[in-house]
Amino acid sequence: LAVAAPEVRIVQEGEVPPATIEAALVDEPPIGSLLEYRNLRVVLSLSAGVDTLLADTTLPNVPVVRLVNAEMANLMREYVAYHVLRLHRGFAEMERLQQERRWEWMSPSPSARSRRVTVLGLGHLGRPAAEALASLGFQVSAWSRTPKTITGIRCVSGITDLHAVLPDTEILVSVLPLTSETRGLLAEDLFGRLPKGASIINVGRGGCVDESDLLRALDCGQLSHATLDVVAVEPLPENDPLWTHPRVTITPHTAAYPPPETFVAAIARTLERVHRDERFDREVDRARGY
Ligand SMILES: NC(=O)c1ccc[n+]([C@@H]2O[C@H](COP(=O)([O-])OP(=O)(O)OC[C@H]3O[C@@H](n4cnc5c(N)ncnc54)[C@H](OP(=O)(O)O)[C@@H]3O)[C@@H](O)[C@H]2O)c1
């Protein structure tokens, strides 16, 4: 960063008086951390999910910018494509059978062309994931807050239209941010609208899923598998039943976690904008919550 933005003086927290700082680079800081930074002009969030940051009522009233980059979108695309294919072809079940040394013929698998997948969230990360699935041949629907048009994808918005696509959704992928509207959205009512035996993949935020309802839906067979990269409490506590459930796959919030150096250009660009008094890219809308 010192090379990309030589005019910027970079300091660690506590090195200089907070009132001298104009831009704060943060990654889900503890509540109240920014209270003393009275002369801030921008907060740059290394975390793409800003729900924790926005929950801090002492957060200075300055623009909050999300530092998402192309590499994150690439990683999310790979994660979603891999896990949708894994469920689509029954590989999760085969991994389980191997543990028991069982060689079982499985019923013939249709190709992606007859598999229906719905992606919740069509933002920086959700859209590339949905497009990758469509390019693999899946029948893709996608849900966003505002209407969108994307070639090869059935785009819907609003809760009524979401309810209309759920009965046709065999694999549901959530790339939603956590907001007052999305908290607990993936719960009993939504699971009950999916066809029996559907699977879910959550790469958005853990709080979007009601985990007790999820376990019940898995145990009664309404859902056949859940792949969770994000969970309500992270790290997932050692005694949590999700760890050992035979039809749950846990990955440790790693779907789209690129090396820190890939953020340097976006940080430098944002800091330049502070000095030129320009509008920021990817500024968070605090009222919307993402
Ligand atoms: N697992 C990981 O490694 C990882 C990494 C990075 C981020 N994430 C999570 O992924 C989330 C999404 O990231 P992003 O960069 O794609 O966010 P984004 O660009 O802000 O996109 C959010 C998408 O969600 C839609 N949305 C929000 N509220 C909605 C609602 N009430 N109903 C329907 N759609 C709604 C938005 O609709 P509009 O298009 O209409 O605005 C938008 O399409 C982040 O918030 C973060 O929590 C996870």
Coordinates of C-alpha atoms in Angstrom, one line a residue, residues 36-287:
E36 CA -12.6 8.7 19.1
Y37 CA -11.9 9.2 15.4
R38 CA -13.7 12.5 15.1
N39 CA -12.1 13.7 11.9
L40 CA -12.7 10.5 9.8
R41 CA -13.8 11.1 6.2
V42 CA -14.3 7.4 5.2
V43 CA -14.4 3.9 6.7
L44 CA -13.0 1.1 4.4
S45 CA -14.4 -2.3 5.3
L46 CA -12.2 -5.3 4.5
S47 CA -15.2 -7.4 5.4
A48 CA -17.7 -7.5 2.5
G49 CA -20.5 -8.1 5.0
V50 CA -21.0 -4.8 6.9
D51 CA -23.8 -6.0 9.3
T52 CA -21.5 -6.0 12.4
L53 CA -20.1 -2.6 11.5
L54 CA -23.5 -1.0 11.0
A55 CA -24.8 -2.5 14.2
D56 CA -22.3 -0.2 16.0
T57 CA -24.4 2.9 17.0
T58 CA -21.2 4.8 17.7
L59 CA -19.9 4.5 14.2
P60 CA -19.1 8.0 12.9
N61 CA -21.5 9.3 10.3
V62 CA -19.1 9.1 7.3
P63 CA -19.3 6.9 4.1
V64 CA -18.6 3.2 4.6
V65 CA -17.0 1.6 1.6
R66 CA -16.8 -2.2 1.0
L67 CA -13.5 -3.4 -0.4
V68 CA -14.8 -6.1 -2.6
N69 CA -12.6 -7.0 -5.6
A70 CA -12.6 -9.2 -8.7
E71 CA -10.6 -12.0 -7.0
M72 CA -13.4 -12.4 -4.4
A73 CA -15.9 -12.8 -7.2
N74 CA -13.7 -15.4 -8.8
L75 CA -13.4 -17.3 -5.6
M76 CA -17.1 -17.2 -4.9
R77 CA -17.8 -18.4 -8.4
E78 CA -15.5 -21.4 -7.9
Y79 CA -16.9 -22.2 -4.5
V80 CA -20.5 -22.1 -5.6
A81 CA -19.9 -24.0 -8.9
Y82 CA -18.0 -26.8 -7.0
H83 CA -20.6 -27.2 -4.2
V84 CA -23.6 -27.1 -6.6
L85 CA -21.9 -29.8 -8.8
R86 CA -21.1 -31.8 -5.7
L87 CA -24.8 -31.9 -4.6
H88 CA -26.1 -32.2 -8.1
R89 CA -24.0 -35.3 -8.8
G90 CA -24.5 -36.9 -5.4
F91 CA -20.8 -36.7 -4.5
A92 CA -21.6 -35.6 -0.9
E93 CA -23.5 -38.9 -0.5
M94 CA -20.6 -40.9 -2.1
E95 CA -18.1 -39.4 0.3
R96 CA -20.3 -40.6 3.1
L97 CA -20.6 -44.1 1.6
Q98 CA -16.8 -44.3 1.3
Q99 CA -16.4 -43.7 5.0
E100 CA -18.5 -46.9 5.5
R101 CA -16.6 -48.8 2.6
R102 CA -19.9 -49.2 0.8
W103 CA -19.9 -49.5 -3.0
E104 CA -23.5 -48.7 -4.0
W105 CA -24.9 -48.0 -7.4
M106 CA -26.7 -44.7 -7.3
S107 CA -29.7 -43.9 -9.5
P108 CA -28.6 -42.3 -12.8
S109 CA -27.9 -38.6 -12.6
P110 CA -29.5 -36.2 -15.0
S111 CA -27.2 -33.5 -16.4
A112 CA -27.2 -30.0 -15.2
R113 CA -29.7 -29.1 -17.9
S114 CA -32.5 -30.6 -15.9
R115 CA -31.4 -29.3 -12.5
R116 CA -33.0 -26.2 -11.1
V117 CA -30.9 -23.9 -8.9
T118 CA -31.9 -20.6 -7.3
V119 CA -29.4 -18.0 -6.2
L120 CA -30.5 -15.5 -3.6
G121 CA -28.5 -12.2 -4.1
L122 CA -27.3 -10.9 -7.4
G123 CA -24.6 -8.5 -6.2
H124 CA -20.9 -8.4 -6.6
L125 CA -20.6 -12.0 -5.5
G126 CA -24.0 -13.5 -6.3
R127 CA -24.2 -12.5 -9.9
P128 CA -20.9 -14.1 -11.1
A129 CA -21.9 -17.3 -9.2
A130 CA -25.3 -17.4 -10.9
E131 CA -23.8 -16.8 -14.3
A132 CA -21.2 -19.6 -13.8
L133 CA -24.0 -22.0 -12.9
A134 CA -26.0 -20.9 -16.0
S135 CA -22.9 -21.5 -18.2
L136 CA -22.6 -25.0 -16.7
G137 CA -26.1 -25.6 -18.1
F138 CA -28.1 -25.4 -14.9
Q139 CA -31.6 -23.9 -15.0
V140 CA -30.9 -20.8 -12.9
S141 CA -33.3 -18.5 -11.2
A142 CA -32.0 -15.6 -9.1
W143 CA -33.5 -13.2 -6.5
S144 CA -32.6 -9.7 -5.7
R145 CA -34.2 -6.7 -3.9
T146 CA -34.5 -4.6 -7.1
P147 CA -35.5 -6.1 -10.5
K148 CA -32.7 -7.2 -12.9
T149 CA -32.4 -8.7 -16.4
I150 CA -29.6 -11.2 -17.1
T151 CA -29.5 -13.3 -20.2
G152 CA -30.0 -17.0 -19.5
I153 CA -31.2 -16.4 -15.9
R154 CA -34.7 -16.1 -14.6
C155 CA -34.5 -13.0 -12.4
V156 CA -37.1 -12.3 -9.8
S157 CA -37.5 -9.8 -7.0
G158 CA -39.9 -9.4 -4.1
I159 CA -41.1 -12.1 -1.7
T160 CA -44.1 -13.2 -3.8
D161 CA -41.9 -13.9 -6.8
L162 CA -39.4 -15.7 -4.5
H163 CA -42.3 -17.9 -3.3
A164 CA -43.2 -18.6 -6.9
V165 CA -39.7 -20.0 -7.7
L166 CA -39.1 -22.0 -4.5
P167 CA -41.3 -25.0 -5.4
D168 CA -39.1 -25.5 -8.5
T169 CA -35.8 -25.1 -6.7
E170 CA -33.7 -28.2 -6.1
I171 CA -30.6 -26.4 -4.9
L172 CA -30.9 -23.0 -3.2
V173 CA -27.7 -20.9 -2.9
S174 CA -27.8 -17.8 -0.6
V175 CA -25.3 -15.0 -1.3
L176 CA -27.4 -12.5 0.7
P177 CA -26.1 -9.8 3.1
L178 CA -27.4 -9.9 6.6
T179 CA -30.0 -7.1 7.0
S180 CA -33.3 -6.7 8.9
E181 CA -35.1 -8.2 5.9
T182 CA -32.8 -11.2 5.4
R183 CA -32.2 -12.2 9.0
G184 CA -33.7 -15.7 9.5
L185 CA -35.2 -15.7 6.0
L186 CA -34.0 -19.3 5.4
A187 CA -36.3 -20.9 8.0
E188 CA -39.1 -23.4 8.3
D189 CA -41.6 -21.5 6.0
L190 CA -39.0 -21.2 3.2
F191 CA -37.7 -24.8 3.6
G192 CA -41.4 -26.0 3.4
R193 CA -41.8 -24.3 0.0
L194 CA -38.9 -26.2 -1.5
P195 CA -39.5 -29.6 -3.1
K196 CA -38.9 -32.5 -0.6
G197 CA -35.2 -33.4 -0.6
A198 CA -33.9 -30.0 -1.8
S199 CA -30.5 -28.8 -0.7
I200 CA -29.2 -25.4 0.5
I201 CA -25.8 -23.7 0.3
N202 CA -25.2 -20.6 2.4
V203 CA -22.2 -18.4 1.6
G204 CA -23.8 -15.1 2.6
R205 CA -24.2 -14.7 6.3
G206 CA -25.0 -17.2 9.0
G207 CA -27.8 -15.1 10.5
C208 CA -29.9 -15.5 7.3
V209 CA -30.5 -19.2 8.3
D210 CA -32.5 -20.3 11.3
E211 CA -30.2 -23.2 12.3
S212 CA -32.7 -25.0 14.6
D213 CA -35.3 -25.0 11.7
L214 CA -32.5 -26.2 9.4
L215 CA -31.6 -29.2 11.6
R216 CA -35.3 -30.1 11.9
A217 CA -35.8 -29.9 8.1
L218 CA -32.7 -32.1 7.5
D219 CA -33.9 -34.7 10.1
C220 CA -37.3 -35.0 8.6
G221 CA -36.0 -35.3 5.1
Q222 CA -37.5 -32.0 3.8
L223 CA -33.9 -31.0 3.1
S224 CA -31.3 -33.5 2.0
H225 CA -28.1 -31.5 2.5
A226 CA -26.9 -28.2 3.8
T227 CA -23.5 -26.7 2.8
L228 CA -22.6 -23.9 5.2
D229 CA -19.6 -21.6 4.7
V230 CA -21.1 -19.2 7.2
V231 CA -22.9 -19.9 10.5
A232 CA -24.6 -17.8 13.2
V233 CA -21.8 -18.1 15.7
E234 CA -18.2 -18.1 14.2
P235 CA -16.1 -20.1 14.8
L236 CA -18.8 -22.7 15.1
P237 CA -18.7 -24.0 18.7
E238 CA -17.1 -27.4 19.1
N239 CA -20.3 -29.0 20.5
D240 CA -22.6 -27.6 17.8
P241 CA -24.7 -30.4 16.2
L242 CA -24.0 -29.0 12.8
W243 CA -20.4 -30.3 13.0
T244 CA -21.4 -33.9 13.1
H245 CA -24.7 -34.0 11.2
P246 CA -24.3 -36.6 8.4
R247 CA -25.9 -34.3 5.8
V248 CA -24.2 -31.0 6.7
T249 CA -20.9 -29.8 5.1
I250 CA -19.1 -27.0 7.1
T251 CA -16.4 -24.9 5.6
P252 CA -14.8 -22.1 7.8
H253 CA -16.0 -18.9 6.1
T254 CA -13.5 -19.4 3.3
A255 CA -15.6 -19.2 0.1
A256 CA -14.3 -15.8 -1.0
Y257 CA -11.3 -14.9 1.1
P258 CA -8.6 -13.6 -1.2
P259 CA -5.0 -12.7 -0.2
P260 CA -4.8 -9.2 1.4
E261 CA -2.6 -7.8 -1.3
T262 CA -5.4 -8.1 -3.8
F263 CA -7.2 -5.3 -1.9
V264 CA -4.3 -2.8 -2.3
A265 CA -5.5 -1.2 -5.6
A266 CA -9.1 -0.7 -4.2
I267 CA -7.7 0.8 -1.0
A268 CA -5.4 3.2 -2.9
R269 CA -8.3 4.2 -5.3
T270 CA -10.6 4.9 -2.4
L271 CA -8.0 7.0 -0.6
E272 CA -7.4 9.0 -3.8
R273 CA -11.2 9.8 -3.8
V274 CA -11.0 11.1 -0.3
H275 CA -8.5 13.7 -1.5
R276 CA -10.4 14.6 -4.6
D277 CA -13.7 14.8 -2.8
E278 CA -15.2 12.3 -5.3
R279 CA -18.0 9.8 -4.7
F280 CA -16.9 6.3 -3.6
D281 CA -17.4 3.0 -5.4
R282 CA -19.4 0.5 -3.4
E283 CA -20.5 2.8 -0.7
V284 CA -22.8 1.1 1.8
D285 CA -26.4 2.4 2.0
R286 CA -26.9 2.5 5.8
A287 CA -30.7 2.6 5.6

